[in-house]
Short mmCIF file of C-alpha atoms in Angstrom, two decimals:
data_model
loop_
_atom_site.label_atom_id
_atom_site.label_comp_id
_atom_site.label_asym_id
_atom_site.label_seq_id
_atom_site.Cartn_x
_atom_site.Cartn_y
_atom_site.Cartn_z
CA MET A 1 78.33 134.20 80.55
CA THR A 2 75.05 136.33 80.61
CA THR A 3 71.92 134.65 79.51
CA THR A 4 68.73 136.39 78.62
CA LYS A 5 65.32 134.88 78.67
CA MET A 6 63.58 134.10 75.26
CA THR A 7 61.37 137.06 73.86
CA GLU A 8 58.67 136.95 71.46
CA ILE A 9 60.81 137.88 68.60
CA ASP A 10 63.29 135.01 69.56
CA ALA A 11 60.37 132.48 69.61
CA VAL A 12 59.13 133.63 66.30
CA ASN A 13 62.69 133.38 64.82
CA VAL A 14 63.02 129.75 66.17
CA MET A 15 59.74 129.19 64.04
CA LEU A 16 60.99 130.89 61.17
CA ALA A 17 64.27 128.91 61.20
CA SER A 18 62.15 125.63 61.39
CA VAL A 19 60.81 126.54 57.91
CA ALA A 20 64.02 127.96 56.52
CA GLN A 21 62.85 131.48 56.66
CA SER A 22 65.11 134.50 57.54
CA ALA A 23 64.93 135.90 61.12
CA VAL A 24 63.11 139.15 61.80
CA SER A 25 64.27 142.01 64.03
CA SER A 26 60.55 143.37 64.77
CA LEU A 27 56.99 142.11 65.32
CA VAL A 28 55.40 145.60 64.68
CA ALA A 29 52.25 145.37 62.58
CA PRO A 30 51.31 144.79 59.86
CA LEU A 31 53.03 141.40 59.60
CA THR A 32 52.62 139.39 56.45
CA GLY A 33 53.29 135.95 55.13
CA THR A 34 55.08 133.44 56.99
CA VAL A 35 55.93 135.96 59.79
CA ALA A 36 52.26 136.67 60.47
CA LEU A 37 51.40 132.95 60.38
CA ALA A 38 54.12 132.11 62.84
CA LYS A 39 53.04 134.93 65.21
CA ASN A 40 49.37 133.70 65.12
CA ILE A 41 50.57 130.23 65.76
CA LEU A 42 52.68 131.38 68.75
CA ASP A 43 49.66 133.21 70.34
CA GLU A 44 47.36 130.28 69.64
CA VAL A 45 49.85 127.58 71.22
CA ARG A 46 50.58 130.17 74.19
CA ARG A 47 46.77 130.25 75.10
CA GLU A 48 46.48 126.38 74.61
CA VAL A 49 49.37 125.77 76.94
CA LEU A 50 48.39 128.18 79.63
CA SER A 51 44.80 126.97 79.70
CA GLU A 52 46.20 123.62 81.03
CA GLY A 53 46.85 125.26 84.31
CA TRP A 54 50.42 125.55 85.69
CA MET A 55 51.61 126.81 89.20
CA PHE A 56 52.77 130.18 87.68
CA ASN A 57 49.37 130.95 86.24
CA THR A 58 46.94 129.45 88.62
CA ASN A 59 45.54 130.77 92.01
CA TYR A 60 43.76 128.31 94.52
CA GLU A 61 40.96 129.34 96.67
CA LEU A 62 40.75 132.99 95.52
CA VAL A 63 38.08 134.95 97.32
CA MET A 64 35.44 136.63 94.95
CA MET A 65 33.03 139.21 96.15
CA PRO A 66 29.60 140.01 94.58
CA ASP A 67 28.99 143.51 93.33
CA ALA A 68 27.27 145.47 96.07
CA VAL A 69 24.61 146.71 93.61
CA THR A 70 24.04 143.67 91.08
CA SER A 71 25.20 140.81 93.30
CA LYS A 72 26.95 139.46 90.29
CA ILE A 73 30.66 138.52 90.07
CA ALA A 74 32.28 139.69 86.75
CA LEU A 75 35.21 137.73 85.71
CA SER A 76 38.30 139.31 84.13
CA ASP A 77 39.22 138.75 80.35
CA THR A 78 42.60 137.37 81.61
CA ILE A 79 40.77 134.23 83.19
CA LEU A 80 41.01 131.23 81.01
CA ARG A 81 39.10 128.80 83.44
CA VAL A 82 37.61 129.17 86.81
CA ASP A 83 36.07 126.32 89.13
CA GLY A 84 34.62 126.60 92.56
CA SER A 85 37.23 125.43 95.14
CA GLU A 86 36.43 122.13 96.42
CA GLY A 87 34.55 122.06 99.84
CA LYS A 88 34.38 125.69 100.11
CA ASN A 89 31.04 126.87 98.61
CA GLY A 90 28.50 124.47 100.21
CA THR A 91 26.33 123.14 97.30
CA MET A 92 27.25 125.67 94.86
CA ASP A 93 28.58 124.38 91.30
CA LEU A 94 30.55 127.36 90.02
CA THR A 95 31.51 128.03 86.28
CA GLU A 96 31.81 130.73 83.75
CA ARG A 97 29.13 132.02 81.56
CA ALA A 98 29.14 135.28 79.65
CA ASN A 99 32.12 136.52 81.74
CA LEU A 100 30.16 136.20 84.88
CA LEU A 101 30.43 133.59 87.49
CA TYR A 102 27.34 131.30 87.37
CA ASP A 103 26.13 128.82 90.00
CA ARG A 104 24.97 125.68 87.97
CA TYR A 105 23.22 124.11 90.96
CA GLY A 106 21.23 127.17 91.87
CA GLN A 107 20.93 128.34 88.41
CA THR A 108 21.82 131.91 88.99
CA TYR A 109 24.37 134.61 88.49
CA THR A 110 23.67 136.41 91.68
CA PHE A 111 25.36 135.67 95.05
CA THR A 112 24.67 136.72 98.60
CA LYS A 113 28.11 135.93 100.09
CA ASN A 114 31.80 135.58 99.04
CA VAL A 115 32.87 132.41 97.02
CA TYR A 116 36.09 130.74 96.76
CA VAL A 117 37.45 129.73 93.29
CA ASP A 118 40.40 128.22 91.55
CA VAL A 119 41.49 130.27 88.53
CA ILE A 120 43.78 129.68 85.46
CA TYR A 121 44.89 132.94 84.15
CA HIS A 122 46.02 133.99 80.57
CA GLN A 123 49.33 135.72 80.63
CA GLU A 124 51.65 137.53 78.10
CA PHE A 125 54.65 135.64 76.74
CA THR A 126 57.16 137.67 78.73
CA ASP A 127 55.29 137.12 81.96
CA ILE A 128 55.80 133.38 81.95
CA PRO A 129 58.88 131.24 83.09
CA ASP A 130 61.62 130.89 80.30
CA VAL A 131 61.04 127.12 80.43
CA ALA A 132 57.49 127.60 79.50
CA ARG A 133 58.22 130.10 76.83
CA ASN A 134 60.75 127.48 75.35
CA TYR A 135 58.07 124.70 75.15
CA ILE A 136 55.42 127.07 73.55
CA ALA A 137 58.06 128.10 70.98
CA LYS A 138 59.10 124.58 70.14
CA ARG A 139 55.54 123.33 70.07
CA ALA A 140 54.66 126.36 67.76
CA ALA A 141 57.50 125.63 65.61
CA ARG A 142 56.42 122.11 65.08
CA ILE A 143 52.81 123.20 64.13
CA LEU A 144 54.26 125.63 61.75
CA VAL A 145 56.31 122.91 60.10
CA ASP A 146 53.26 120.70 59.93
CA ARG A 147 51.30 123.52 58.21
CA THR A 148 53.88 124.56 55.98
CA PHE A 149 55.18 121.10 54.70
CA THR A 150 53.09 118.10 53.54
CA GLU A 151 55.71 115.29 54.08
CA ALA A 152 54.80 113.73 57.31
CA SER A 153 58.30 112.89 58.23
CA THR A 154 59.35 116.22 58.00
CA SER A 155 58.51 117.32 61.50
CA THR A 156 59.88 114.42 63.26
CA MET A 157 62.81 116.25 64.56
CA PHE A 158 60.70 119.14 65.89
CA ARG A 159 58.29 116.65 67.53
CA GLN A 160 61.28 115.39 69.44
CA GLU A 161 62.36 118.72 70.45
CA GLU A 162 58.82 119.76 71.57
CA PHE A 163 58.61 116.47 73.57
CA GLU A 164 61.94 117.20 75.27
CA ALA A 165 60.94 120.95 75.92
CA ARG A 166 57.63 119.60 77.66
CA VAL A 167 59.65 117.27 79.81
CA LYS A 168 61.57 120.05 81.14
CA LEU A 169 58.56 122.16 81.80
CA LYS A 170 56.76 119.26 83.73
CA SER A 171 60.07 119.17 85.71
CA HIS A 172 59.98 122.73 86.54
CA GLU A 173 56.38 122.28 87.59
CA SER A 174 57.19 119.34 89.92
CA THR A 175 60.10 121.24 91.57
CA THR A 176 58.06 124.52 92.04
CA ARG A 177 54.75 123.08 93.36
CA ASP A 178 54.00 123.45 97.04
CA ALA A 179 52.75 120.17 98.41
CA ASN A 180 50.66 121.93 100.96
CA ILE A 181 48.70 123.60 98.27
CA LEU A 182 48.16 120.44 96.35
CA SER A 183 47.05 118.25 99.24
CA GLY A 184 43.33 117.83 99.30
CA SER A 185 42.43 119.87 96.18
CA TYR A 186 40.31 118.15 93.63
CA PHE A 187 40.73 120.79 91.01
CA VAL A 188 44.60 120.58 91.38
CA SER A 189 44.32 116.86 91.15
CA LYS A 190 42.24 117.15 87.91
CA MET A 191 45.00 119.42 86.44
CA LEU A 192 47.76 117.17 87.44
CA ASN A 193 46.30 114.15 85.78
CA ARG A 194 45.13 116.05 82.71
CA ARG A 195 45.70 114.19 79.42
CA ASN A 196 48.92 114.44 77.67
CA PRO A 197 48.44 116.85 74.75
CA PHE A 198 50.37 114.59 72.44
CA ASN A 199 47.40 112.41 72.45
CA LYS A 200 45.10 115.17 71.07
CA ARG A 201 46.84 115.46 67.73
#
């Protein structure tokens, strides 16, 4: 049997089914009503989940070079989070400000040498693993149900599906991690010990 990966339309239709709405065959703008709401929630959840940092959207010890003229380091719009690689930049404390790399210790945007950073990237829905797409769709469906219905018990089933989808994503993460990359990285350690999102809501 041939299987295909989940598309954005598939994800939106999972969400629409959760609130007893008819499936759609296109997401071409302008979108209206529940379809528009579902698409917005899907985009919101995708960004939220990717910002946690997973092996498929994270680069470690990425070398960034200052501009030859301005000595500044511009950051791409696709970067969700950046942090200086532990033990690689001397006394620098690197972060993002105004789409530029900023050294909080030196209180400067300018650099005289290359720096090493750990970066979490934003990605399109179709660029992430299917197990992550499924979790995002299930989480987005649960949120759509919560925003559509007032009864607290209505989303119980969807919360369970969301939980199971996250377990599968975490399992995928653990099997694809490279232990050599993880060893000695403070940044990765912080990500792996991040708070469970179910404690946030």
